[in-house]
Short mmCIF file of C-alpha atoms in Angstrom, two decimals:
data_model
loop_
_atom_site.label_atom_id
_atom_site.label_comp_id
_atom_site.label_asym_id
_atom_site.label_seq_id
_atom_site.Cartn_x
_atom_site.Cartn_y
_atom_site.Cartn_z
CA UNK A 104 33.23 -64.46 -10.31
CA UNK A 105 31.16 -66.42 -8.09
CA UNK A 106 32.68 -69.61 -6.56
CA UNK A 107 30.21 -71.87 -8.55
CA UNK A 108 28.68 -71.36 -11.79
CA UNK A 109 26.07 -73.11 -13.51
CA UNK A 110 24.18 -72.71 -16.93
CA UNK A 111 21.11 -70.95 -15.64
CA UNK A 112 18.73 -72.90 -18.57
CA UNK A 113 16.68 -73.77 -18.29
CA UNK A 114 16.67 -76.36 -20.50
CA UNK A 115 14.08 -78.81 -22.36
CA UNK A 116 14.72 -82.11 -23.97
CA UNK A 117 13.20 -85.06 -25.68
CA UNK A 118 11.88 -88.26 -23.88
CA UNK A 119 15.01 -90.55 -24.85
CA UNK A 120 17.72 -87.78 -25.12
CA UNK A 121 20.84 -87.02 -23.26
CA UNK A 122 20.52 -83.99 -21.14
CA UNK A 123 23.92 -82.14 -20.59
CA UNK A 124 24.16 -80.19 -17.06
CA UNK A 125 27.31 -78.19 -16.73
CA UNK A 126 29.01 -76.88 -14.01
CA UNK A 127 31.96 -74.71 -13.64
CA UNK A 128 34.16 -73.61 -10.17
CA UNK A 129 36.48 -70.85 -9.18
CA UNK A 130 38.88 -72.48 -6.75
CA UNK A 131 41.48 -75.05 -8.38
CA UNK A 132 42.18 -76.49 -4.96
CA UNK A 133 38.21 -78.20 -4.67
CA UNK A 134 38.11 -81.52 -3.82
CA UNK A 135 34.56 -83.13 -3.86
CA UNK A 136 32.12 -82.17 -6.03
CA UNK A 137 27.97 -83.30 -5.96
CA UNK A 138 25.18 -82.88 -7.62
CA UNK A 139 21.82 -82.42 -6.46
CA UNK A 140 18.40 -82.59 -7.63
CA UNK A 141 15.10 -80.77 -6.38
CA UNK A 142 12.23 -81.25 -7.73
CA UNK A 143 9.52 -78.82 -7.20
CA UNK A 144 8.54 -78.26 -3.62
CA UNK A 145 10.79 -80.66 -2.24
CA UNK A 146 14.33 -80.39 -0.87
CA UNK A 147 18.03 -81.20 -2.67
CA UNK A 148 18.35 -84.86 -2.85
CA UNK A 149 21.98 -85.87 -3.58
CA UNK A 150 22.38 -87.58 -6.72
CA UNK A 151 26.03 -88.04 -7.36
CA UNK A 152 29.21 -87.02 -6.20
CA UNK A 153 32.55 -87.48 -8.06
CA UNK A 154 36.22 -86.67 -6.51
CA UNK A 155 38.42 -87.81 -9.41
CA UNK A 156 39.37 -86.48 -12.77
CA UNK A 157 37.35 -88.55 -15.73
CA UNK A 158 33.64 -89.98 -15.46
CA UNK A 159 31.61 -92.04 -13.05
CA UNK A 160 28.36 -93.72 -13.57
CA UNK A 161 25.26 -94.43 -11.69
CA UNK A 162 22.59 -96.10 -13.80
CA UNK A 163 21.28 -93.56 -16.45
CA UNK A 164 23.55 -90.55 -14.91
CA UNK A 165 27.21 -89.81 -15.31
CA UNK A 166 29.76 -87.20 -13.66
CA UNK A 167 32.48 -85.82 -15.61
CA UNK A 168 35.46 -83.57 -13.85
CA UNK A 169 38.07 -81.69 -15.18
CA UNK A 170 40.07 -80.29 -12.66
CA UNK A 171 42.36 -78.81 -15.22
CA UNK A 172 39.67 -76.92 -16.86
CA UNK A 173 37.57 -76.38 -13.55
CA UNK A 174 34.61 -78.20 -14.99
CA UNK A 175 32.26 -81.08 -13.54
CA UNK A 176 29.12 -82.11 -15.53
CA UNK A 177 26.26 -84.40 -15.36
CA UNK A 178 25.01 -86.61 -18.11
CA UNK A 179 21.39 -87.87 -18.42
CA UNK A 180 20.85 -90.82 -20.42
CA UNK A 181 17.96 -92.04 -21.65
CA UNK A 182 15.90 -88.55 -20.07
CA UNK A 183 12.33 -89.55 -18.57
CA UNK A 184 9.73 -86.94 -17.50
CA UNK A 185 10.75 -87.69 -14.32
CA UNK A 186 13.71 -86.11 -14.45
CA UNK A 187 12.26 -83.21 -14.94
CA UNK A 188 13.60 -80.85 -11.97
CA UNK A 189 16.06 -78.38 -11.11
CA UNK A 190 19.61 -79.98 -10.60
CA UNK A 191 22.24 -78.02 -8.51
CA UNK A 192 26.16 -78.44 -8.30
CA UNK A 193 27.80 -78.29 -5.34
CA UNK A 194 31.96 -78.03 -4.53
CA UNK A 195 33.74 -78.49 -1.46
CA UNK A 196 36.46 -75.57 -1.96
CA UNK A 197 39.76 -76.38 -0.98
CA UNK A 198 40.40 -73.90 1.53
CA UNK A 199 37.08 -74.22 3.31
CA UNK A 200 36.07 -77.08 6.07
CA UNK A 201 32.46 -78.49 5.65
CA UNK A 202 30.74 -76.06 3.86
CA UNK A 203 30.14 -76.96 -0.11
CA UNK A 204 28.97 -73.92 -2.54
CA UNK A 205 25.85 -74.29 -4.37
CA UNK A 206 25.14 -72.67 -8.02
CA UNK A 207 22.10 -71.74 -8.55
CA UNK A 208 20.69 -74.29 -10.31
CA UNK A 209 19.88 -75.58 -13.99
CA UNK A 210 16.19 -76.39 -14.38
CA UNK A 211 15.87 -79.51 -16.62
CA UNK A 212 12.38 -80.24 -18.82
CA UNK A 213 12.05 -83.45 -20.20
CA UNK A 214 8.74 -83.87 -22.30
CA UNK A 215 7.17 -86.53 -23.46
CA UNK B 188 17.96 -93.75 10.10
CA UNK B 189 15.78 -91.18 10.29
CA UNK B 190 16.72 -88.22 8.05
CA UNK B 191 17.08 -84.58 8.89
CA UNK B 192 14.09 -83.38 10.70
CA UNK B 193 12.81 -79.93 10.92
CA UNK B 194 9.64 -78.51 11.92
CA UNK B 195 7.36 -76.94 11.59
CA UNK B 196 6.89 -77.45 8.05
CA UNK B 197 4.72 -74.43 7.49
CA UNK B 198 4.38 -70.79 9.20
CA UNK B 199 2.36 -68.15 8.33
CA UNK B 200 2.85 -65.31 10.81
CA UNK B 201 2.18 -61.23 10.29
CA UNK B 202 5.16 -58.37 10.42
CA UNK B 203 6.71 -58.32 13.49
CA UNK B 204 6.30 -61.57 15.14
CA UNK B 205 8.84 -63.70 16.18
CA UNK B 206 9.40 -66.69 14.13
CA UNK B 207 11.36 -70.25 15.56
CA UNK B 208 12.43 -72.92 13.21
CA UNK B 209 13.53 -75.96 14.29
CA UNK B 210 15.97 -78.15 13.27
CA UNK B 211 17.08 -82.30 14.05
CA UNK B 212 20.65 -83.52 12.50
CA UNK B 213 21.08 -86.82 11.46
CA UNK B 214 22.68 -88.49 14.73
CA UNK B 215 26.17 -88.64 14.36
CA UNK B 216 26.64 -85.74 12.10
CA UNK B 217 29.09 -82.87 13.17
CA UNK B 218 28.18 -80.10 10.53
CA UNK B 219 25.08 -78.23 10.75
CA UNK B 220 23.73 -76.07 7.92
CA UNK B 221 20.95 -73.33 7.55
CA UNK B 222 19.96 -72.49 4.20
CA UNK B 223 17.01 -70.06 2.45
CA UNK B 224 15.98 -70.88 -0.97
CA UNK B 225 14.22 -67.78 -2.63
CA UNK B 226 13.73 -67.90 -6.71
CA UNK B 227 15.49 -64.45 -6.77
CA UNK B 228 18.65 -65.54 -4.86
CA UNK B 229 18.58 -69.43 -4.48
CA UNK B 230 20.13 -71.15 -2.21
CA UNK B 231 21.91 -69.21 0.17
CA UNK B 232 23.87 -69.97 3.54
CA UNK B 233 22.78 -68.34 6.53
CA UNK B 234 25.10 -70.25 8.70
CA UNK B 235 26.95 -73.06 9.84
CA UNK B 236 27.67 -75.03 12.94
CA UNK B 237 30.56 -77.24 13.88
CA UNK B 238 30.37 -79.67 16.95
CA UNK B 239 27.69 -77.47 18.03
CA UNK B 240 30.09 -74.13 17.51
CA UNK B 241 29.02 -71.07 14.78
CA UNK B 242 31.62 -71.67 12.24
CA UNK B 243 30.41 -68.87 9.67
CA UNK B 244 27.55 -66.61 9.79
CA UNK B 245 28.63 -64.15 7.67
CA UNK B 246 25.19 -65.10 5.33
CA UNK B 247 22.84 -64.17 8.04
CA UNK B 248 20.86 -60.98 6.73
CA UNK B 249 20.90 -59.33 9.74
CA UNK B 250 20.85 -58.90 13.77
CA UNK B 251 16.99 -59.80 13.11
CA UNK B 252 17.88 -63.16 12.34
CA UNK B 253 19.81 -65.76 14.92
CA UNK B 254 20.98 -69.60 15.28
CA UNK B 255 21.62 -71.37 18.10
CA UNK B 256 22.90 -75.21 18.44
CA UNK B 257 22.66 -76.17 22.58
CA UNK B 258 23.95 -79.79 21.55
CA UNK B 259 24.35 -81.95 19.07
CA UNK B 260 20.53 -82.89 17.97
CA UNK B 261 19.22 -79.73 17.60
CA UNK B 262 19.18 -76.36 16.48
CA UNK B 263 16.86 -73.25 16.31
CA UNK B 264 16.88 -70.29 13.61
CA UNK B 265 14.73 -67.58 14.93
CA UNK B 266 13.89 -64.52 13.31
CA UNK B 267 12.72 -61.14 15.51
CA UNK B 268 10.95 -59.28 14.41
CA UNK B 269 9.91 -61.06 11.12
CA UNK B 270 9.62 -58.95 7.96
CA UNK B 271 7.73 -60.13 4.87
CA UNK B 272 11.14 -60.10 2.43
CA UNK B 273 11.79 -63.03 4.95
CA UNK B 274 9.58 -65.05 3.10
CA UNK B 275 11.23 -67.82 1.79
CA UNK B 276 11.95 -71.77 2.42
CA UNK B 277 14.16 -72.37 5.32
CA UNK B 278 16.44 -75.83 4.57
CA UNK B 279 18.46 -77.39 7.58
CA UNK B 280 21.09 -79.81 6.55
CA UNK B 281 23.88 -81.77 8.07
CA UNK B 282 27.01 -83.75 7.16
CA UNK B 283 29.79 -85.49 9.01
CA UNK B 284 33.43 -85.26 8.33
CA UNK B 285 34.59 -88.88 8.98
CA UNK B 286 35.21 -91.25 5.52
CA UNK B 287 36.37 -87.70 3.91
CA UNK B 288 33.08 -87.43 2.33
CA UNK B 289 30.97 -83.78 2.61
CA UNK B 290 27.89 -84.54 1.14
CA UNK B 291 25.20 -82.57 2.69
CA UNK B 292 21.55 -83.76 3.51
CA UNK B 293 18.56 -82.20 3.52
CA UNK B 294 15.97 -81.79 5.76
CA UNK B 295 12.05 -81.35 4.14
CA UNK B 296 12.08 -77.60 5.05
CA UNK B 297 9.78 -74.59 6.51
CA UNK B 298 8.21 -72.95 4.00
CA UNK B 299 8.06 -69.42 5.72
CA UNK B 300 5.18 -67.18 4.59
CA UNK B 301 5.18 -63.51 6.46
CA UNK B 302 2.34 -60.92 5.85
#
């Protein structure tokens, strides 16, 4: 099992619609968790990050973690062609120092 | 503050040269990162640096490919001799431990084309 696991997509929503991102890890001692987005050509941009069980908000995007169930998501309200991009989760695992995991990535399609 | 800086941003070179990436942390940052993004494999780790120190470089290919830090603002991958599977974009990132927070940024990348 890899040490961060992503649904590979990709996947295509509505203008309007809530995209679901999901994320899943292997180590139940992770602390910090992020998401990043790249769009095409360009580098990870950090997005969000979320530490704590339950949900945080940012504006039209919300992380939810589940440390019980291993599971941190991102929620995108309101999805805009400009969201369209490849979003990537990241976890700090517990038994490492500075180095986060990346899954490989969901690739998100919003159309107009 | 200036972001993570690396250069060049583009290199085209032929089998069997030596290639030198360059890399600029974001002062202040402790933790240096190398990454290669490929569509087959991603984004991988190549290595890491700590206060200037190789922490893990157990995701460098091989012996073709090294990483050197001589002080805290910059950093150099260099591949000898290049091979065209080493075609790929090269990331640099850094992070800094203080306020408990990891987040990583990202520097704009080399996009590394070998023939």
């Amino acid at each position: 099992q890899k040490e961060v696991e992503q649904n590979s997509g990709p996947l295509s929503v509505p203008e309007g619609a809530i995209a679901s991102l999901n994320c899943t890890y292997s180590d139940r001692g992770s602390q910090s968790f992020f998401w990043y987005r790249q769009y095409s050509g360009k580098s990870p941009e950090l997005i969000m990050s979320i530490y704590s069980n339950g949900d945080k908000e940012d504006g039209r995007f919300t992380a939810q973690l589940n440390k019980a169930s291993q599971y941190v998501s991102l929620l995108i309200r309101d999805s805009q062609p400009s969201d369209s991009a490849t979003y990537l989760c990241a976890v700090k695992l517990g038994s490492t120092l500075g180095r986060l995991y990346f899954g490989r990535g969901t690739q998100l399609t919003v159309w107009p | 503050d200036a972001g993570v800086i690396q250069s060049p941003r583009h290199e085209v070179t032929e089998m069997g040269q030596e290639v030198t990436l360059r890399c600029k942390p974001i002062s202040g940052h402790d933790y240096l990162f190398w990454y290669r993004q490929t569509m087959m494999r991603g984004l991988e780790l190549l290595i890491y640096f700590n206060n200037n120190v190789p922490i893990d470089d157990s995701g460098m290919p091989e012996d073709r490919f090294s990483a050197k830090m001589p002080n805290a603002s910059f950093s150099t991958l260099k591949i000898q001799p290049s091979e065209p599977r080493d075609s790929a974009v090269y990331f640099c990132a850094s992070s800094k431990t203080s306020g408990g927070d990891r987040e990583q940024f990202f520097g704009p990348g080399t996009r590394l084309t070998v023939l």
